[in-house]
């Protein structure tokens, strides 16, 4: 399949209701409104195709950019490629659920995520913390430095209240992901989460949301799901 045929198939799968949901979360035109599950049959036909993924991402169409992440070859992308994709990631559903997810399946995931976390830019920081969520929720515990993850917990605890809104969400997700999926620091993550709650995130001028990472950890604990790991990160 080429760019034109994929775009035609995506457009045919678009739903107005889904499009409105994406727009309410920050997407903007162009987009079709394709449910992610509806993309799977196309992905099965294409499998991995990095050149096509690059063409799709460059369209600026949200659905095409999302699909690009599904068929991308994470280890064919360099640090510069991931930075370029982040330049095009104009809202969190791209930064955290396309770029960060794709990065998490690469060999350079931690070094790129570390750089983004330290950069001071909201969506890049959000993507960096989100990448660690995907990593910790998929890879074996022994692949991580306990000292490093402990230091990241301390950084999140000290910086979360003064961080931009989207970064707050990802930092909170990181804390409870450590508590759920990284057993060596479960107790430390739960203690950290309890000390921080509630974490208020200002969504706009009138609405805010309270994040409760400790509550999320305890839910998994009650269900006997500590140590949870995803078999796959991407669709």
PDB file of C-alpha atoms in Angstrom:
ATOM      1  CA  UNK A   1       0.000   0.000   0.000  1.00  0.00           C
ATOM      2  CA  UNK A   2       1.140   3.535  -0.702  1.00  0.00           C
ATOM      3  CA  UNK A   3       0.362   6.854   0.968  1.00  0.00           C
ATOM      4  CA  UNK A   4      -2.668   7.587  -1.215  1.00  0.00           C
ATOM      5  CA  UNK A   5      -4.318   4.196  -0.671  1.00  0.00           C
ATOM      6  CA  UNK A   6      -3.761   4.310   3.100  1.00  0.00           C
ATOM      7  CA  UNK A   7      -5.222   7.804   3.322  1.00  0.00           C
ATOM      8  CA  UNK A   8      -8.258   6.657   1.348  1.00  0.00           C
ATOM      9  CA  UNK A   9      -8.812   3.699   3.685  1.00  0.00           C
ATOM     10  CA  UNK A  10      -8.412   5.860   6.780  1.00  0.00           C
ATOM     11  CA  UNK A  11     -10.857   8.438   5.424  1.00  0.00           C
ATOM     12  CA  UNK A  12     -13.424   5.691   4.765  1.00  0.00           C
ATOM     13  CA  UNK A  13     -13.133   4.572   8.398  1.00  0.00           C
ATOM     14  CA  UNK A  14     -13.657   8.050   9.833  1.00  0.00           C
ATOM     15  CA  UNK A  15     -16.638   8.744  12.076  1.00  0.00           C
ATOM     16  CA  UNK A  16     -17.949  12.220  12.894  1.00  0.00           C
ATOM     17  CA  UNK A  17     -18.558  11.284  16.522  1.00  0.00           C
ATOM     18  CA  UNK A  18     -14.977  10.041  16.950  1.00  0.00           C
ATOM     19  CA  UNK A  19     -13.679  13.134  15.201  1.00  0.00           C
ATOM     20  CA  UNK A  20     -15.504  15.367  17.689  1.00  0.00           C
ATOM     21  CA  UNK A  21     -14.013  13.410  20.605  1.00  0.00           C
ATOM     22  CA  UNK A  22     -10.499  13.856  19.240  1.00  0.00           C
ATOM     23  CA  UNK A  23     -11.069  17.558  18.669  1.00  0.00           C
ATOM     24  CA  UNK A  24     -12.377  17.974  22.220  1.00  0.00           C
ATOM     25  CA  UNK A  25      -9.064  16.508  23.420  1.00  0.00           C
ATOM     26  CA  UNK A  26      -6.956  18.910  21.371  1.00  0.00           C
ATOM     27  CA  UNK A  27      -6.785  17.524  17.838  1.00  0.00           C
ATOM     28  CA  UNK A  28      -7.395  19.865  14.933  1.00  0.00           C
ATOM     29  CA  UNK A  29      -7.963  19.580  11.214  1.00  0.00           C
ATOM     30  CA  UNK A  30      -7.008  17.704   9.168  1.00  0.00           C
ATOM     31  CA  UNK A  31      -8.350  14.506  10.687  1.00  0.00           C
ATOM     32  CA  UNK A  32     -10.937  11.826   9.843  1.00  0.00           C
ATOM     33  CA  UNK A  33     -11.922  10.483  13.259  1.00  0.00           C
ATOM     34  CA  UNK A  34     -10.786   6.862  12.994  1.00  0.00           C
ATOM     35  CA  UNK A  35     -11.070   4.642  16.063  1.00  0.00           C
ATOM     36  CA  UNK A  36      -7.698   3.077  16.828  1.00  0.00           C
ATOM     37  CA  UNK A  37      -9.100  -0.449  16.766  1.00  0.00           C
ATOM     38  CA  UNK A  38     -10.409   0.112  13.253  1.00  0.00           C
ATOM     39  CA  UNK A  39      -6.823   0.647  12.059  1.00  0.00           C
ATOM     40  CA  UNK A  40      -5.696  -2.890  12.927  1.00  0.00           C
ATOM     41  CA  UNK A  41      -6.762  -4.589   9.649  1.00  0.00           C
ATOM     42  CA  UNK A  42      -4.761  -2.030   7.639  1.00  0.00           C
ATOM     43  CA  UNK A  43      -1.774  -2.456   9.951  1.00  0.00           C
ATOM     44  CA  UNK A  44      -1.882  -6.239   9.456  1.00  0.00           C
ATOM     45  CA  UNK A  45      -1.644  -5.753   5.698  1.00  0.00           C
ATOM     46  CA  UNK A  46       1.273  -3.325   5.917  1.00  0.00           C
ATOM     47  CA  UNK A  47       3.103  -4.576   9.032  1.00  0.00           C
ATOM     48  CA  UNK A  48       6.275  -2.472   9.527  1.00  0.00           C
ATOM     49  CA  UNK A  49       7.077   0.147   6.898  1.00  0.00           C
ATOM     50  CA  UNK A  50       9.219   3.046   8.072  1.00  0.00           C
ATOM     51  CA  UNK A  51       9.281   5.012   4.766  1.00  0.00           C
ATOM     52  CA  UNK A  52       5.461   4.908   4.616  1.00  0.00           C
ATOM     53  CA  UNK A  53       5.256   5.840   8.300  1.00  0.00           C
ATOM     54  CA  UNK A  54       7.359   8.935   7.608  1.00  0.00           C
ATOM     55  CA  UNK A  55       5.080   9.948   4.722  1.00  0.00           C
ATOM     56  CA  UNK A  56       1.976   9.496   6.857  1.00  0.00           C
ATOM     57  CA  UNK A  57       3.366  11.427   9.809  1.00  0.00           C
ATOM     58  CA  UNK A  58       4.359  14.310   7.530  1.00  0.00           C
ATOM     59  CA  UNK A  59       0.756  14.798   6.358  1.00  0.00           C
ATOM     60  CA  UNK A  60      -0.207  16.513   9.637  1.00  0.00           C
ATOM     61  CA  UNK A  61      -3.451  14.509   9.595  1.00  0.00           C
ATOM     62  CA  UNK A  62      -4.014  13.223  13.139  1.00  0.00           C
ATOM     63  CA  UNK A  63      -5.273   9.790  12.092  1.00  0.00           C
ATOM     64  CA  UNK A  64      -2.408   9.344   9.634  1.00  0.00           C
ATOM     65  CA  UNK A  65       0.105  10.430  12.278  1.00  0.00           C
ATOM     66  CA  UNK A  66      -1.341   7.937  14.761  1.00  0.00           C
ATOM     67  CA  UNK A  67      -1.240   5.159  12.179  1.00  0.00           C
ATOM     68  CA  UNK A  68       2.368   6.097  11.376  1.00  0.00           C
ATOM     69  CA  UNK A  69       3.273   5.153  14.934  1.00  0.00           C
ATOM     70  CA  UNK A  70       1.679   1.731  14.502  1.00  0.00           C
ATOM     71  CA  UNK A  71       3.697   0.804  11.408  1.00  0.00           C
ATOM     72  CA  UNK A  72       6.938   2.599  12.287  1.00  0.00           C
ATOM     73  CA  UNK A  73      10.198   0.735  12.878  1.00  0.00           C
ATOM     74  CA  UNK A  74      11.336   2.112  16.256  1.00  0.00           C
ATOM     75  CA  UNK A  75      14.965   1.054  15.866  1.00  0.00           C
ATOM     76  CA  UNK A  76      15.200   2.535  12.380  1.00  0.00           C
ATOM     77  CA  UNK A  77      14.588   5.969  13.899  1.00  0.00           C
ATOM     78  CA  UNK A  78      17.440   8.058  15.270  1.00  0.00           C
ATOM     79  CA  UNK A  79      17.328  10.539  18.126  1.00  0.00           C
ATOM     80  CA  UNK A  80      16.997  13.281  15.506  1.00  0.00           C
ATOM     81  CA  UNK A  81      14.024  11.458  13.960  1.00  0.00           C
ATOM     82  CA  UNK A  82      12.253  11.273  17.329  1.00  0.00           C
ATOM     83  CA  UNK A  83      12.943  14.970  17.913  1.00  0.00           C
ATOM     84  CA  UNK A  84      11.468  15.719  14.493  1.00  0.00           C
ATOM     85  CA  UNK A  85       8.341  13.689  15.278  1.00  0.00           C
ATOM     86  CA  UNK A  86       8.029  15.563  18.562  1.00  0.00           C
ATOM     87  CA  UNK A  87       8.212  18.841  16.640  1.00  0.00           C
ATOM     88  CA  UNK A  88       5.035  17.743  14.843  1.00  0.00           C
ATOM     89  CA  UNK A  89       3.305  16.425  17.980  1.00  0.00           C
ATOM     90  CA  UNK A  90       1.063  19.393  18.690  1.00  0.00           C
ATOM     91  CA  UNK A  91      -0.988  17.835  21.526  1.00  0.00           C
ATOM     92  CA  UNK A  92      -0.686  15.098  24.108  1.00  0.00           C
ATOM     93  CA  UNK A  93      -2.398  12.307  22.150  1.00  0.00           C
ATOM     94  CA  UNK A  94       0.476  12.548  19.673  1.00  0.00           C
ATOM     95  CA  UNK A  95       3.305  13.232  22.123  1.00  0.00           C
ATOM     96  CA  UNK A  96       2.324  10.588  24.695  1.00  0.00           C
ATOM     97  CA  UNK A  97       0.463   7.949  22.667  1.00  0.00           C
ATOM     98  CA  UNK A  98       2.314   8.046  19.347  1.00  0.00           C
ATOM     99  CA  UNK A  99       5.840   9.397  19.758  1.00  0.00           C
ATOM    100  CA  UNK A 100       6.455   8.158  23.322  1.00  0.00           C
ATOM    101  CA  UNK A 101       4.957   4.755  22.532  1.00  0.00           C
ATOM    102  CA  UNK A 102       7.092   4.329  19.404  1.00  0.00           C
ATOM    103  CA  UNK A 103      10.196   5.496  21.273  1.00  0.00           C
ATOM    104  CA  UNK A 104       9.542   2.995  24.075  1.00  0.00           C
ATOM    105  CA  UNK A 105      10.150   0.105  21.655  1.00  0.00           C
ATOM    106  CA  UNK A 106      13.540   1.424  20.586  1.00  0.00           C
ATOM    107  CA  UNK A 107      17.006   0.752  21.981  1.00  0.00           C
ATOM    108  CA  UNK A 108      17.579   4.478  22.606  1.00  0.00           C
ATOM    109  CA  UNK A 109      14.364   4.994  24.571  1.00  0.00           C
ATOM    110  CA  UNK A 110      15.865   5.919  27.925  1.00  0.00           C
ATOM    111  CA  UNK A 111      18.503   8.320  26.617  1.00  0.00           C
ATOM    112  CA  UNK A 112      15.976  10.242  24.499  1.00  0.00           C
ATOM    113  CA  UNK A 113      13.329  10.248  27.239  1.00  0.00           C
ATOM    114  CA  UNK A 114      15.904  11.510  29.765  1.00  0.00           C
ATOM    115  CA  UNK A 115      16.751  14.406  27.476  1.00  0.00           C
ATOM    116  CA  UNK A 116      13.104  15.336  27.010  1.00  0.00           C
ATOM    117  CA  UNK A 117      12.357  15.171  30.739  1.00  0.00           C
ATOM    118  CA  UNK A 118      15.150  17.663  31.381  1.00  0.00           C
ATOM    119  CA  UNK A 119      14.287  20.055  28.536  1.00  0.00           C
ATOM    120  CA  UNK A 120      11.640  22.222  30.233  1.00  0.00           C
ATOM    121  CA  UNK A 121       9.158  22.022  27.323  1.00  0.00           C
ATOM    122  CA  UNK A 122       5.705  20.780  28.359  1.00  0.00           C
ATOM    123  CA  UNK A 123       4.922  18.193  25.699  1.00  0.00           C
ATOM    124  CA  UNK A 124       8.483  16.902  25.444  1.00  0.00           C
ATOM    125  CA  UNK A 125       8.624  16.470  29.214  1.00  0.00           C
ATOM    126  CA  UNK A 126       5.250  14.761  29.103  1.00  0.00           C
ATOM    127  CA  UNK A 127       6.463  12.415  26.370  1.00  0.00           C
ATOM    128  CA  UNK A 128       9.628  11.618  28.314  1.00  0.00           C
ATOM    129  CA  UNK A 129       7.752  10.656  31.482  1.00  0.00           C
ATOM    130  CA  UNK A 130       5.157   8.773  29.414  1.00  0.00           C
ATOM    131  CA  UNK A 131       7.892   6.824  27.648  1.00  0.00           C
ATOM    132  CA  UNK A 132       9.063   5.532  31.021  1.00  0.00           C
ATOM    133  CA  UNK A 133       5.488   4.504  31.815  1.00  0.00           C
ATOM    134  CA  UNK A 134       5.379   2.408  28.643  1.00  0.00           C
ATOM    135  CA  UNK A 135       8.861   1.018  29.341  1.00  0.00           C
ATOM    136  CA  UNK A 136       8.193   0.055  32.951  1.00  0.00           C
ATOM    137  CA  UNK A 137       4.840  -1.433  32.025  1.00  0.00           C
ATOM    138  CA  UNK A 138       6.367  -3.721  29.397  1.00  0.00           C
ATOM    139  CA  UNK A 139      10.031  -4.531  30.037  1.00  0.00           C
ATOM    140  CA  UNK A 140      11.401  -6.778  32.815  1.00  0.00           C
ATOM    141  CA  UNK A 141      12.407  -5.023  36.031  1.00  0.00           C
ATOM    142  CA  UNK A 142      16.053  -6.079  35.694  1.00  0.00           C
ATOM    143  CA  UNK A 143      16.457  -3.851  32.629  1.00  0.00           C
ATOM    144  CA  UNK A 144      16.219  -0.733  34.800  1.00  0.00           C
ATOM    145  CA  UNK A 145      18.557   0.809  37.335  1.00  0.00           C
ATOM    146  CA  UNK A 146      16.768   0.860  40.684  1.00  0.00           C
ATOM    147  CA  UNK A 147      18.872   3.846  41.716  1.00  0.00           C
ATOM    148  CA  UNK A 148      17.844   5.755  38.590  1.00  0.00           C
ATOM    149  CA  UNK A 149      14.124   5.019  38.942  1.00  0.00           C
ATOM    150  CA  UNK A 150      14.282   5.976  42.640  1.00  0.00           C
ATOM    151  CA  UNK A 151      15.889   9.279  41.650  1.00  0.00           C
ATOM    152  CA  UNK A 152      13.144   9.869  39.098  1.00  0.00           C
ATOM    153  CA  UNK A 153      10.515   9.257  41.779  1.00  0.00           C
ATOM    154  CA  UNK A 154      12.172  11.894  43.932  1.00  0.00           C
ATOM    155  CA  UNK A 155      12.335  14.302  40.996  1.00  0.00           C
ATOM    156  CA  UNK A 156       8.659  13.774  40.208  1.00  0.00           C
ATOM    157  CA  UNK A 157       7.695  14.325  43.846  1.00  0.00           C
ATOM    158  CA  UNK A 158       9.652  17.570  44.098  1.00  0.00           C
ATOM    159  CA  UNK A 159       8.681  19.025  40.715  1.00  0.00           C
ATOM    160  CA  UNK A 160       5.135  17.858  40.008  1.00  0.00           C
ATOM    161  CA  UNK A 161       3.216  20.633  41.753  1.00  0.00           C
ATOM    162  CA  UNK A 162       4.994  23.358  39.753  1.00  0.00           C
ATOM    163  CA  UNK A 163       5.041  21.551  36.412  1.00  0.00           C
ATOM    164  CA  UNK A 164       2.843  22.333  33.373  1.00  0.00           C
ATOM    165  CA  UNK A 165      -0.527  20.570  33.261  1.00  0.00           C
ATOM    166  CA  UNK A 166       0.275  17.889  30.710  1.00  0.00           C
ATOM    167  CA  UNK A 167       3.575  17.100  32.392  1.00  0.00           C
ATOM    168  CA  UNK A 168       1.731  16.732  35.717  1.00  0.00           C
ATOM    169  CA  UNK A 169      -0.470  14.041  34.206  1.00  0.00           C
ATOM    170  CA  UNK A 170       2.539  12.102  32.937  1.00  0.00           C
ATOM    171  CA  UNK A 171       4.501  12.501  36.177  1.00  0.00           C
ATOM    172  CA  UNK A 172       1.514  11.203  38.128  1.00  0.00           C
ATOM    173  CA  UNK A 173       1.215   8.295  35.687  1.00  0.00           C
ATOM    174  CA  UNK A 174       4.915   7.579  36.173  1.00  0.00           C
ATOM    175  CA  UNK A 175       4.553   7.421  39.961  1.00  0.00           C
ATOM    176  CA  UNK A 176       1.692   4.944  39.870  1.00  0.00           C
ATOM    177  CA  UNK A 177       3.309   2.927  37.061  1.00  0.00           C
ATOM    178  CA  UNK A 178       6.382   2.469  39.257  1.00  0.00           C
ATOM    179  CA  UNK A 179       4.053   1.434  42.078  1.00  0.00           C
ATOM    180  CA  UNK A 180       2.255  -1.084  39.875  1.00  0.00           C
ATOM    181  CA  UNK A 181       4.827  -2.404  37.418  1.00  0.00           C
ATOM    182  CA  UNK A 182       8.274  -1.991  39.035  1.00  0.00           C
ATOM    183  CA  UNK A 183       8.259  -4.213  42.094  1.00  0.00           C
ATOM    184  CA  UNK A 184      11.607  -3.119  43.617  1.00  0.00           C
ATOM    185  CA  UNK A 185      10.147   0.345  44.291  1.00  0.00           C
ATOM    186  CA  UNK A 186       6.475  -0.456  44.852  1.00  0.00           C
ATOM    187  CA  UNK A 187       6.539   0.644  48.499  1.00  0.00           C
ATOM    188  CA  UNK A 188       8.489   3.826  47.762  1.00  0.00           C
ATOM    189  CA  UNK A 189       6.130   4.763  44.923  1.00  0.00           C
ATOM    190  CA  UNK A 190       3.063   4.222  47.103  1.00  0.00           C
ATOM    191  CA  UNK A 191       4.568   6.295  49.906  1.00  0.00           C
ATOM    192  CA  UNK A 192       5.448   9.046  47.416  1.00  0.00           C
ATOM    193  CA  UNK A 193       1.967   9.011  45.888  1.00  0.00           C
ATOM    194  CA  UNK A 194       0.233   9.224  49.269  1.00  0.00           C
ATOM    195  CA  UNK A 195       2.365  12.208  50.282  1.00  0.00           C
ATOM    196  CA  UNK A 196       1.463  14.090  47.109  1.00  0.00           C
ATOM    197  CA  UNK A 197      -2.295  13.538  46.923  1.00  0.00           C
ATOM    198  CA  UNK A 198      -4.379  15.238  45.854  1.00  0.00           C
ATOM    199  CA  UNK A 199      -2.575  16.645  42.804  1.00  0.00           C
ATOM    200  CA  UNK A 200      -4.625  19.358  41.120  1.00  0.00           C
ATOM    201  CA  UNK A 201      -4.305  19.923  37.382  1.00  0.00           C
ATOM    202  CA  UNK A 202      -5.850  23.018  35.857  1.00  0.00           C
ATOM    203  CA  UNK A 203      -7.509  21.963  32.597  1.00  0.00           C
ATOM    204  CA  UNK A 204      -8.709  25.413  31.564  1.00  0.00           C
ATOM    205  CA  UNK A 205      -9.817  28.651  33.176  1.00  0.00           C
ATOM    206  CA  UNK A 206     -12.805  27.054  34.896  1.00  0.00           C
ATOM    207  CA  UNK A 207     -12.138  23.334  35.300  1.00  0.00           C
ATOM    208  CA  UNK A 208      -9.525  21.361  37.186  1.00  0.00           C
ATOM    209  CA  UNK A 209      -8.923  17.685  37.872  1.00  0.00           C
ATOM    210  CA  UNK A 210      -7.538  15.904  40.929  1.00  0.00           C
ATOM    211  CA  UNK A 211      -5.017  13.147  40.232  1.00  0.00           C
ATOM    212  CA  UNK A 212      -4.762  10.262  42.685  1.00  0.00           C
ATOM    213  CA  UNK A 213      -1.778   8.028  41.893  1.00  0.00           C
ATOM    214  CA  UNK A 214      -1.965   6.275  45.289  1.00  0.00           C
ATOM    215  CA  UNK A 215      -5.561   5.294  44.618  1.00  0.00           C
ATOM    216  CA  UNK A 216      -4.548   3.744  41.295  1.00  0.00           C
ATOM    217  CA  UNK A 217      -1.766   1.747  42.929  1.00  0.00           C
ATOM    218  CA  UNK A 218      -4.105   0.481  45.637  1.00  0.00           C
ATOM    219  CA  UNK A 219      -6.669  -0.651  43.049  1.00  0.00           C
ATOM    220  CA  UNK A 220      -4.079  -2.892  41.412  1.00  0.00           C
ATOM    221  CA  UNK A 221      -2.944  -4.098  44.824  1.00  0.00           C
ATOM    222  CA  UNK A 222      -6.497  -5.061  45.763  1.00  0.00           C
ATOM    223  CA  UNK A 223      -6.902  -6.964  42.486  1.00  0.00           C
ATOM    224  CA  UNK A 224      -3.640  -8.850  43.023  1.00  0.00           C
ATOM    225  CA  UNK A 225      -2.107  -7.300  39.898  1.00  0.00           C
ATOM    226  CA  UNK A 226       1.164  -5.907  41.224  1.00  0.00           C
ATOM    227  CA  UNK A 227       3.946  -6.534  38.746  1.00  0.00           C
ATOM    228  CA  UNK A 228       1.590  -5.975  35.804  1.00  0.00           C
ATOM    229  CA  UNK A 229       3.368  -5.980  32.429  1.00  0.00           C
ATOM    230  CA  UNK A 230       1.852  -5.443  28.999  1.00  0.00           C
ATOM    231  CA  UNK A 231       2.700  -8.042  26.392  1.00  0.00           C
ATOM    232  CA  UNK A 232       2.702  -5.350  23.700  1.00  0.00           C
ATOM    233  CA  UNK A 233       2.983  -1.563  23.821  1.00  0.00           C
ATOM    234  CA  UNK A 234       1.794  -0.661  20.341  1.00  0.00           C
ATOM    235  CA  UNK A 235      -1.490  -1.878  18.868  1.00  0.00           C
TER     236      UNK A 235
END
